[in-house]
Coordinates of C-alpha atoms and ligand atoms in Angstrom, one line a residue:
Chain M
M1 CA 92.1 -68.7 30.8
D2 CA 90.2 -69.1 34.3
A3 CA 88.1 -72.7 35.3
K4 CA 84.6 -70.4 34.2
G5 CA 86.0 -67.2 32.8
N6 CA 84.8 -64.2 31.8
N7 CA 87.4 -63.8 29.1
L8 CA 86.2 -67.1 27.3
P9 CA 84.2 -66.7 24.1
Y10 CA 80.1 -67.4 24.1
L11 CA 80.5 -70.2 21.6
S12 CA 84.0 -71.3 20.8
F13 CA 84.8 -74.2 18.5
R14 CA 88.4 -75.8 19.7
E15 CA 89.6 -78.2 16.5
V16 CA 86.3 -80.3 16.4
S17 CA 86.4 -83.1 14.2
Y18 CA 83.5 -85.4 13.4
S19 CA 83.8 -88.6 11.2
V20 CA 81.2 -91.4 11.0
A21 CA 82.9 -94.9 9.8
G22 CA 85.9 -93.6 9.4
R23 CA 84.4 -90.9 7.1
S24 CA 85.9 -86.9 8.1
I25 CA 82.8 -85.2 7.5
L26 CA 84.0 -81.8 9.8
D27 CA 87.4 -81.6 10.1
R28 CA 89.4 -79.4 13.0
L29 CA 86.8 -76.6 12.8
S30 CA 87.8 -73.8 15.0
F31 CA 86.2 -70.3 15.3
D32 CA 84.9 -68.5 18.6
L33 CA 81.5 -66.3 18.6
E34 CA 80.3 -63.6 21.3
R35 CA 77.0 -62.5 22.2
G36 CA 75.6 -60.0 19.8
E37 CA 77.6 -61.6 16.7
T38 CA 76.3 -63.8 13.6
L39 CA 78.6 -66.4 12.1
V40 CA 77.3 -67.4 8.5
L41 CA 78.3 -71.1 7.8
L42 CA 78.5 -70.7 4.0
G43 CA 79.1 -74.0 2.0
Q44 CA 78.0 -76.0 -1.0
S45 CA 75.6 -78.5 -0.3
G46 CA 77.2 -81.6 1.7
S47 CA 80.3 -79.2 3.3
G48 CA 79.1 -80.0 6.9
K49 CA 77.4 -76.9 8.2
T50 CA 73.8 -78.6 9.2
T51 CA 76.5 -81.2 11.5
A52 CA 78.7 -78.4 12.5
L53 CA 75.0 -77.2 14.2
R54 CA 74.4 -80.4 15.5
L55 CA 77.2 -80.2 17.4
I56 CA 76.5 -77.9 19.5
N57 CA 73.2 -78.8 20.5
R58 CA 74.8 -82.1 21.3
M59 CA 72.7 -84.5 18.2
L60 CA 76.2 -85.4 17.7
D61 CA 78.9 -85.3 19.5
P62 CA 82.7 -84.4 18.6
T63 CA 85.0 -87.0 17.6
G64 CA 87.6 -84.5 18.4
G65 CA 88.0 -81.6 19.8
D66 CA 85.3 -79.6 22.0
V67 CA 82.6 -77.4 21.8
Y68 CA 82.1 -74.9 24.5
L69 CA 79.2 -72.5 25.7
D70 CA 79.3 -70.1 27.9
G71 CA 82.7 -71.1 29.3
E72 CA 81.8 -74.9 29.7
P73 CA 82.6 -77.1 26.9
V74 CA 78.7 -78.5 26.0
R75 CA 80.0 -82.2 26.4
A76 CA 79.9 -82.0 30.1
L77 CA 76.0 -80.2 30.0
D78 CA 73.0 -82.2 30.0
P79 CA 71.8 -82.3 26.8
I80 CA 67.9 -82.3 27.0
V81 CA 68.9 -79.0 29.2
L82 CA 71.2 -77.6 27.0
R83 CA 68.8 -78.0 24.0
R84 CA 66.0 -76.1 25.6
R85 CA 68.3 -72.9 25.8
I86 CA 69.6 -73.0 22.4
G87 CA 66.9 -71.9 19.6
Y88 CA 67.3 -74.0 16.6
V89 CA 65.6 -73.4 13.4
I90 CA 66.1 -77.1 11.6
Q91 CA 66.1 -77.5 8.0
D92 CA 63.3 -79.2 6.9
F93 CA 61.2 -76.9 9.8
G94 CA 60.0 -80.0 11.2
L95 CA 56.7 -78.8 12.7
L96 CA 54.9 -81.4 14.3
P97 CA 51.7 -81.9 12.4
H98 CA 49.2 -83.2 14.6
W99 CA 49.3 -79.4 16.8
T100 CA 48.6 -76.4 15.9
V101 CA 50.4 -73.4 15.2
A102 CA 49.8 -72.3 18.6
E103 CA 51.2 -75.5 20.3
N104 CA 53.9 -75.7 18.0
V105 CA 55.4 -72.3 19.2
A106 CA 54.2 -73.5 22.4
L107 CA 57.0 -76.3 22.5
V108 CA 59.3 -75.5 24.3
P109 CA 58.1 -73.0 27.1
R110 CA 55.7 -76.2 27.9
L111 CA 58.6 -78.3 28.1
L112 CA 60.0 -76.0 30.8
R113 CA 56.1 -75.7 32.3
W114 CA 55.9 -72.1 32.0
P115 CA 52.2 -71.1 33.4
A116 CA 49.7 -71.7 30.4
E117 CA 49.0 -67.8 30.4
R118 CA 52.3 -67.2 30.2
Q119 CA 52.6 -69.8 26.8
R120 CA 49.7 -68.3 25.9
Q121 CA 51.0 -64.9 25.9
R122 CA 54.2 -65.9 24.8
V123 CA 53.1 -67.2 21.1
G124 CA 50.8 -64.2 20.6
E125 CA 53.5 -61.8 21.0
L126 CA 55.9 -64.0 18.4
L127 CA 52.9 -64.8 16.1
Q128 CA 53.1 -61.3 15.7
Q129 CA 56.6 -60.9 15.4
V130 CA 57.1 -63.2 12.9
G131 CA 53.8 -61.6 10.9
L132 CA 51.6 -64.6 11.0
D133 CA 48.0 -63.0 12.7
P134 CA 47.3 -65.4 16.2
A135 CA 43.8 -65.1 15.7
T136 CA 44.0 -66.7 12.3
F137 CA 47.1 -68.8 12.4
G138 CA 47.3 -69.9 15.9
S139 CA 45.1 -72.9 15.6
R140 CA 45.6 -73.8 12.1
R141 CA 47.7 -77.0 11.6
P142 CA 50.9 -77.1 9.8
R143 CA 49.7 -78.8 6.9
Q144 CA 47.1 -75.6 6.2
L145 CA 50.1 -73.2 5.8
S146 CA 51.9 -72.3 2.9
G147 CA 56.2 -72.7 2.7
G148 CA 56.8 -69.5 4.1
Q149 CA 54.0 -69.7 6.3
M150 CA 56.0 -72.8 8.2
Q151 CA 58.7 -71.1 8.0
R152 CA 58.0 -68.5 10.0
V153 CA 56.6 -71.1 12.6
A154 CA 59.5 -72.6 13.1
V155 CA 61.3 -69.1 13.7
A156 CA 59.2 -68.4 16.5
R157 CA 59.1 -71.8 18.1
A158 CA 62.4 -71.4 17.9
L159 CA 63.0 -68.2 19.6
A160 CA 59.9 -69.1 21.7
A161 CA 62.4 -69.5 25.8
E162 CA 63.8 -66.6 24.6
P163 CA 67.7 -68.4 24.0
A164 CA 70.7 -66.7 24.2
L165 CA 71.9 -68.8 21.2
L166 CA 70.2 -69.6 17.8
L167 CA 71.0 -72.2 15.4
F168 CA 69.0 -71.2 12.2
D169 CA 69.8 -73.5 9.5
E170 CA 68.6 -72.2 6.2
P171 CA 65.7 -70.3 7.8
F172 CA 64.4 -68.3 5.3
G173 CA 64.6 -70.2 2.6
A174 CA 61.8 -70.3 1.3
L175 CA 60.7 -66.7 1.7
D176 CA 59.8 -64.3 -1.4
P177 CA 62.2 -61.8 -1.1
L178 CA 60.4 -59.1 0.2
T179 CA 59.2 -61.3 3.2
R180 CA 63.0 -62.2 3.6
R181 CA 64.0 -59.3 3.9
E182 CA 61.3 -58.4 6.2
M183 CA 62.4 -61.2 8.4
Q184 CA 66.5 -60.6 8.1
Q185 CA 65.8 -57.5 9.4
Q186 CA 63.7 -58.3 12.7
F187 CA 66.5 -60.8 12.8
L188 CA 69.0 -58.0 13.5
D189 CA 66.6 -56.1 15.7
L190 CA 66.2 -59.0 17.8
R191 CA 69.9 -59.7 17.7
S192 CA 70.5 -56.1 18.9
R193 CA 68.1 -55.8 21.3
Y194 CA 68.7 -59.2 23.3
H195 CA 72.6 -59.3 22.8
L196 CA 72.1 -62.9 21.1
A197 CA 74.6 -65.3 19.7
S198 CA 73.5 -66.8 16.5
V199 CA 75.3 -69.7 14.1
F200 CA 73.5 -69.1 10.9
V201 CA 73.3 -71.3 7.8
T202 CA 72.9 -69.9 4.4
H203 CA 73.2 -70.7 0.8
D204 CA 72.6 -67.2 -0.3
L205 CA 76.1 -64.1 -0.5
L206 CA 73.7 -61.3 0.2
E207 CA 72.2 -62.9 3.1
A208 CA 75.5 -64.1 4.5
L209 CA 76.5 -60.4 3.9
A210 CA 73.8 -58.9 5.3
L211 CA 73.1 -61.2 8.7
G212 CA 76.9 -62.0 9.4
T213 CA 79.6 -60.3 12.1
R214 CA 81.3 -63.1 10.6
I215 CA 81.4 -65.5 7.4
A216 CA 83.1 -69.0 7.4
V217 CA 83.3 -71.2 4.2
L218 CA 82.9 -74.6 4.5
H219 CA 84.3 -76.9 2.2
A220 CA 83.8 -80.7 2.5
G221 CA 84.6 -80.7 5.9
V222 CA 87.0 -78.2 6.3
L223 CA 87.1 -74.2 7.4
E224 CA 88.5 -72.3 4.0
T225 CA 88.0 -68.8 5.6
I226 CA 87.0 -66.9 8.0
V227 CA 86.5 -63.2 7.6
T228 CA 84.3 -60.6 7.6
P229 CA 81.7 -59.5 5.0
Q230 CA 83.6 -56.8 4.4
E231 CA 86.7 -58.4 4.4
F232 CA 84.8 -61.0 1.9
F233 CA 85.4 -59.2 -1.3
S234 CA 89.1 -59.4 -0.9
V235 CA 89.6 -63.5 -0.2
K236 CA 91.3 -65.3 -2.7
T237 CA 90.0 -69.1 -1.8
P238 CA 88.4 -70.7 -4.1
V239 CA 85.0 -71.6 -3.0
A240 CA 84.3 -68.0 -1.8
R241 CA 85.7 -66.9 -4.8
A242 CA 83.0 -69.6 -6.2
F243 CA 80.0 -67.8 -3.8
L244 CA 81.1 -63.9 -5.0
D245 CA 80.7 -65.0 -9.1
T246 CA 77.0 -66.1 -8.4
L247 CA 76.6 -61.8 -7.5
P248 CA 75.5 -60.0 -10.5
K249 CA 78.5 -57.2 -11.1
T250 CA 76.4 -54.3 -9.9
T251 CA 75.1 -56.0 -6.9
T252 CA 78.9 -56.5 -6.1
Q253 CA 79.8 -52.6 -6.1
G254 CA 76.2 -52.1 -4.6
A255 CA 77.5 -54.0 -1.8
C256 CA 81.4 -52.4 -1.9
Q257 CA 80.4 -49.6 -0.8
Chain U
M1 CA 9.0 -126.1 14.1
D2 CA 8.8 -126.6 18.3
P3 CA 8.9 -123.7 19.8
T4 CA 11.2 -125.0 22.5
V5 CA 13.9 -126.2 20.2
I6 CA 14.1 -122.7 18.9
R7 CA 14.0 -121.3 21.7
T8 CA 16.7 -123.3 23.6
L9 CA 18.8 -123.0 20.3
L10 CA 18.0 -119.2 21.6
G11 CA 19.3 -119.3 24.4
D12 CA 22.6 -121.0 23.3
V13 CA 23.3 -118.6 20.6
L14 CA 23.4 -116.0 23.6
Q15 CA 25.4 -117.6 25.9
L16 CA 28.0 -118.6 23.0
T17 CA 28.2 -114.9 21.6
G18 CA 28.7 -113.7 24.9
E19 CA 31.0 -116.0 25.5
H20 CA 32.6 -115.6 22.1
I21 CA 32.6 -111.7 22.9
I22 CA 35.0 -112.1 26.2
L23 CA 37.1 -114.5 24.0
V24 CA 37.8 -112.4 21.7
G25 CA 37.9 -109.3 24.2
V26 CA 39.8 -110.7 26.4
S27 CA 42.5 -112.0 24.0
C28 CA 43.2 -109.0 21.9
S29 CA 43.2 -106.7 24.9
V30 CA 46.4 -108.6 25.8
A31 CA 47.8 -108.7 23.0
I32 CA 47.0 -104.9 22.3
L33 CA 49.3 -104.7 25.5
I34 CA 52.0 -107.4 24.3
G35 CA 51.8 -106.2 20.5
V36 CA 52.3 -102.1 21.5
S37 CA 54.8 -102.6 23.8
A38 CA 56.9 -104.7 22.6
G39 CA 56.5 -103.2 19.4
I40 CA 57.5 -99.3 21.0
L41 CA 60.8 -101.7 22.8
G42 CA 61.6 -103.0 19.5
T43 CA 62.0 -99.3 17.9
R44 CA 64.5 -98.6 20.7
H45 CA 66.6 -101.7 20.6
A46 CA 67.2 -103.4 17.1
T47 CA 67.5 -106.7 18.4
V48 CA 63.8 -106.8 19.9
R49 CA 62.4 -105.7 16.8
R50 CA 63.9 -108.4 15.2
L51 CA 63.0 -111.2 17.5
S52 CA 59.5 -110.0 18.5
V53 CA 58.7 -109.6 14.3
T54 CA 60.4 -112.9 14.0
A55 CA 58.7 -114.9 16.8
A56 CA 55.2 -113.5 15.8
S57 CA 55.8 -114.0 12.1
V58 CA 56.1 -117.8 12.9
L59 CA 53.1 -117.8 15.4
Q60 CA 51.1 -116.2 12.5
T61 CA 52.3 -118.6 9.5
I62 CA 51.2 -121.3 11.7
P63 CA 48.0 -123.1 10.8
S64 CA 45.3 -122.0 13.6
L65 CA 44.0 -125.2 14.2
A66 CA 47.7 -126.3 14.3
L67 CA 48.5 -124.0 17.1
F68 CA 45.8 -125.1 19.0
G69 CA 47.1 -128.8 18.7
F70 CA 50.6 -127.8 19.7
L71 CA 49.2 -125.8 22.9
L72 CA 47.1 -128.7 24.1
P73 CA 50.4 -130.8 25.3
I74 CA 52.1 -127.4 27.4
P75 CA 51.8 -127.9 31.1
Y76 CA 50.2 -124.7 32.5
I77 CA 49.1 -123.1 29.7
G78 CA 48.1 -125.8 27.3
G79 CA 44.8 -128.5 27.9
I80 CA 41.4 -128.9 27.2
G81 CA 39.4 -125.3 28.1
R82 CA 38.8 -121.3 27.8
H83 CA 42.7 -120.5 29.0
T84 CA 44.5 -122.5 26.3
A85 CA 42.0 -121.1 23.3
M86 CA 43.4 -117.4 25.2
V87 CA 46.4 -118.0 24.9
A88 CA 46.1 -118.9 21.1
L89 CA 44.4 -116.0 20.3
V90 CA 46.7 -114.0 21.9
L91 CA 49.4 -115.6 19.7
Y92 CA 47.9 -115.6 16.8
S93 CA 46.5 -111.6 17.1
L94 CA 50.5 -110.2 18.1
L95 CA 52.1 -109.7 14.4
P96 CA 49.4 -107.4 12.9
I97 CA 49.8 -105.1 16.4
L98 CA 53.2 -105.4 16.8
R99 CA 54.2 -105.1 13.4
N100 CA 52.1 -102.0 12.4
T101 CA 53.1 -100.6 16.0
I102 CA 56.7 -100.2 14.4
V103 CA 55.7 -99.6 11.3
G104 CA 53.7 -96.4 12.5
I105 CA 56.7 -94.9 14.4
T106 CA 59.7 -95.5 12.5
S107 CA 57.4 -93.7 9.8
V108 CA 57.0 -90.7 11.8
S109 CA 59.2 -88.4 9.1
P110 CA 63.0 -87.7 9.7
P111 CA 62.7 -83.7 10.2
V112 CA 59.5 -84.5 12.6
R113 CA 61.5 -86.2 15.1
E114 CA 64.8 -84.3 14.8
A115 CA 62.5 -81.5 15.6
A116 CA 61.2 -83.1 19.0
I117 CA 64.8 -84.0 19.7
A118 CA 66.3 -80.5 18.9
M119 CA 63.5 -78.7 20.5
G120 CA 64.9 -80.9 23.8
M121 CA 62.3 -83.5 24.1
T122 CA 63.5 -86.6 26.3
D123 CA 62.8 -89.9 24.7
P124 CA 59.6 -90.5 26.9
Q125 CA 58.5 -87.0 25.9
I126 CA 59.2 -88.3 22.2
L127 CA 57.1 -91.4 21.9
R128 CA 54.3 -89.8 24.2
L129 CA 53.7 -86.8 22.8
V130 CA 54.7 -87.1 19.1
E131 CA 55.7 -90.9 17.8
L132 CA 52.2 -92.8 19.1
P133 CA 49.8 -89.6 18.2
L134 CA 51.2 -89.6 14.8
A135 CA 51.2 -93.7 14.7
A136 CA 47.8 -94.0 16.7
P137 CA 46.5 -94.4 13.1
T138 CA 48.4 -97.4 11.9
I139 CA 48.6 -99.0 14.9
L140 CA 44.5 -98.7 14.7
A141 CA 45.0 -100.4 12.1
G142 CA 47.1 -103.4 13.2
I143 CA 44.6 -103.9 16.0
R144 CA 41.1 -104.0 13.2
I145 CA 42.6 -107.1 11.5
A146 CA 44.2 -108.6 14.8
L147 CA 40.0 -108.8 15.8
V148 CA 38.4 -109.3 13.1
T149 CA 41.0 -112.1 12.8
N150 CA 40.3 -113.4 16.1
I151 CA 36.4 -113.1 15.7
G152 CA 37.0 -116.0 13.0
T153 CA 39.8 -117.6 14.9
A154 CA 37.6 -118.0 18.3
V155 CA 35.3 -120.3 15.7
I156 CA 38.1 -122.5 15.9
A157 CA 39.1 -122.5 19.5
A158 CA 36.0 -124.5 20.1
V159 CA 37.9 -127.2 19.3
I160 CA 39.6 -127.5 22.1
G161 CA 36.7 -126.9 24.4
G162 CA 37.1 -122.8 24.2
G163 CA 33.5 -122.5 24.4
G164 CA 32.1 -119.3 21.9
L165 CA 30.3 -119.5 19.1
G166 CA 32.2 -122.1 16.9
E167 CA 30.8 -125.1 19.5
L168 CA 26.8 -124.5 17.5
I169 CA 28.9 -124.5 14.1
F170 CA 30.8 -127.5 15.1
R171 CA 27.9 -129.6 16.8
G172 CA 25.7 -128.3 14.0
V173 CA 27.8 -129.9 11.3
A174 CA 28.5 -133.2 13.9
S175 CA 24.6 -133.4 13.2
V176 CA 24.0 -132.1 9.5
N177 CA 21.7 -129.6 11.4
T178 CA 21.9 -126.2 8.8
L179 CA 19.8 -124.4 11.8
E180 CA 22.5 -124.7 14.1
I181 CA 25.8 -123.7 11.6
L182 CA 23.9 -121.0 10.2
A183 CA 22.5 -120.2 14.3
G184 CA 26.9 -120.0 15.0
A185 CA 27.4 -118.6 11.9
I186 CA 25.6 -115.6 11.7
P187 CA 26.2 -114.3 14.7
A188 CA 29.9 -114.7 13.9
A189 CA 29.8 -112.7 10.6
G190 CA 27.9 -110.5 12.6
L191 CA 30.2 -109.4 15.3
A192 CA 33.5 -109.9 12.1
L193 CA 31.1 -107.2 10.5
L194 CA 30.4 -104.8 13.7
A195 CA 33.9 -104.7 14.7
D196 CA 35.7 -103.8 11.8
A197 CA 32.7 -101.1 11.1
G198 CA 33.6 -99.8 14.9
M199 CA 37.0 -99.6 14.4
S200 CA 36.5 -98.2 11.4
L201 CA 35.0 -95.5 13.0
L202 CA 37.9 -95.3 15.4
E203 CA 40.2 -94.6 13.1
R204 CA 38.7 -92.0 11.3
K205 CA 37.7 -89.9 15.0
I206 CA 41.4 -90.0 15.9
A207 CA 42.9 -89.5 12.4
P208 CA 43.0 -85.7 12.4
V209 CA 46.1 -85.3 10.4
Ligands
LIG1 N1 74.4 -89.7 9.6 C1 75.4 -89.7 8.8 N2 76.0 -90.4 8.5 C2 77.4 -90.5 7.5 N3 77.1 -89.5 6.6 C3 76.6 -88.1 6.9 C4 75.3 -88.0 7.9 N4 74.4 -86.8 8.1 C5 75.2 -86.9 7.3 N5 76.3 -87.1 6.7 C6 77.3 -86.6 5.2 O1 78.1 -85.5 6.1 C7 78.1 -84.4 5.1 C8 77.7 -83.4 5.5 O2 76.4 -83.1 5.7 P1 75.8 -82.2 6.1 O3 73.9 -82.4 6.7 O4 76.3 -81.5 7.3 O5 75.8 -81.0 4.9 P2 75.2 -79.4 4.6 O6 76.2 -78.6 4.2 O7 74.2 -79.4 5.7 O8 74.2 -79.3 3.3 P3 73.4 -79.1 2.8 O9 73.6 -77.8 2.1 O10 73.1 -80.0 1.5 O11 72.3 -79.1 3.9 C9 77.7 -85.2 3.9 O12 78.4 -85.3 2.9 C10 76.7 -86.3 4.8 O13 75.8 -87.0 3.1
LIG2 MG1 72.1 -79.3 5.6

């Protein structure tokens, strides 16, 4: 492996552990992710999915091992610069309640001091992209939105500064199945158009199968298995099996083809 | 009633109301400066929070008249006069401002703060763009309490030579002159009501969320 070699994967976890007050929350997590790929983190509530995301943008630092981004250990990067390069949709959206939708979407470009005109243009573009009419929604405040609309604003905000890495923490949870399908399709389009790397947290196995290039099952902070969607159906580990059992039989067959 | 007496009294009321406003205005401004800064620091450092809240609580608990008494013998800040009254009023106004600043900032919802961090805001940016705007109504409510209380407490400042409307009231009490008492009490009450109404207007205007 060279110093800043091209052979290094875009994002890489090497034996990454995280513990608080002697309690292990993530235990020696390792995986690699290239641009254009999506790693889906699947696991029960409390299994450590959000923690894994926070270790990437340095909202937390590992207590063991290292996270590498684009060939560099993230612990050597300035967290502020790093975070502005990453598109993060946090689990509870976290829209700023005193800002309009347009201001929320323009947050990172504003921090990066983009010219006002470019910010405005980008906001319009993104709101269109997530299916919100800029004229109708741009000037609204978050409390004037439905849960699904908030979620779409959060996605638009994450994409605003054209990040190469996306961290999506259950971004489509509050959407109805039709809108959800639409957003998933957009996610796939974006991924291939901009060759984005992404780590995607979901509880929904169908979503995992549709979006993941690989699916990692976390159980109590330990990586139980990491496989492709095709391989997932023949995995024998208990949590993966339990997730499979949640699928109706007909769906399982449908997805198998 | 003798018109010259009325005229003199009216002159006194005007002058003392002016003094009262200055006493309250200056002490409140200083208290806001100290209280908000200490409050912000307190949200960053647990020790600062504990120390400042304890100190301000103790000060608040001391009866105002006794606080004036305590300050009298202290060199530089003590003694008879306006500046001692100012110091006492500042100390007395700190707690509501300090406490509400801390409460306002710490009650910003965790996902909102988390998003601000995750998007790459620096700590000063989080303070300026997120925490202070969201805490503003709470901080203003603290200032309102401090201001209104301060107008009342400033009346007592007259006993240590602080000036203000208290002078009329104490003079009236000493000479059993109801007119003088009222000439001090009514403007003082009026000031308090006016300040309260003004602050409530400001609070409504600043709370967009
Ligand atoms: N700051 C913290 N201090 C102590 N424990 C924590 C802290 N943050 C998270 N944990 C614990 O770490 C574990 C993993 O939490 P995490 O938020 O990563 O779970 P998750 O997989 O994202 O769950 P969910 O699906 O419910 O969002 C949980 O048991 C949680 O209680
Ligand atoms: Mg989570």
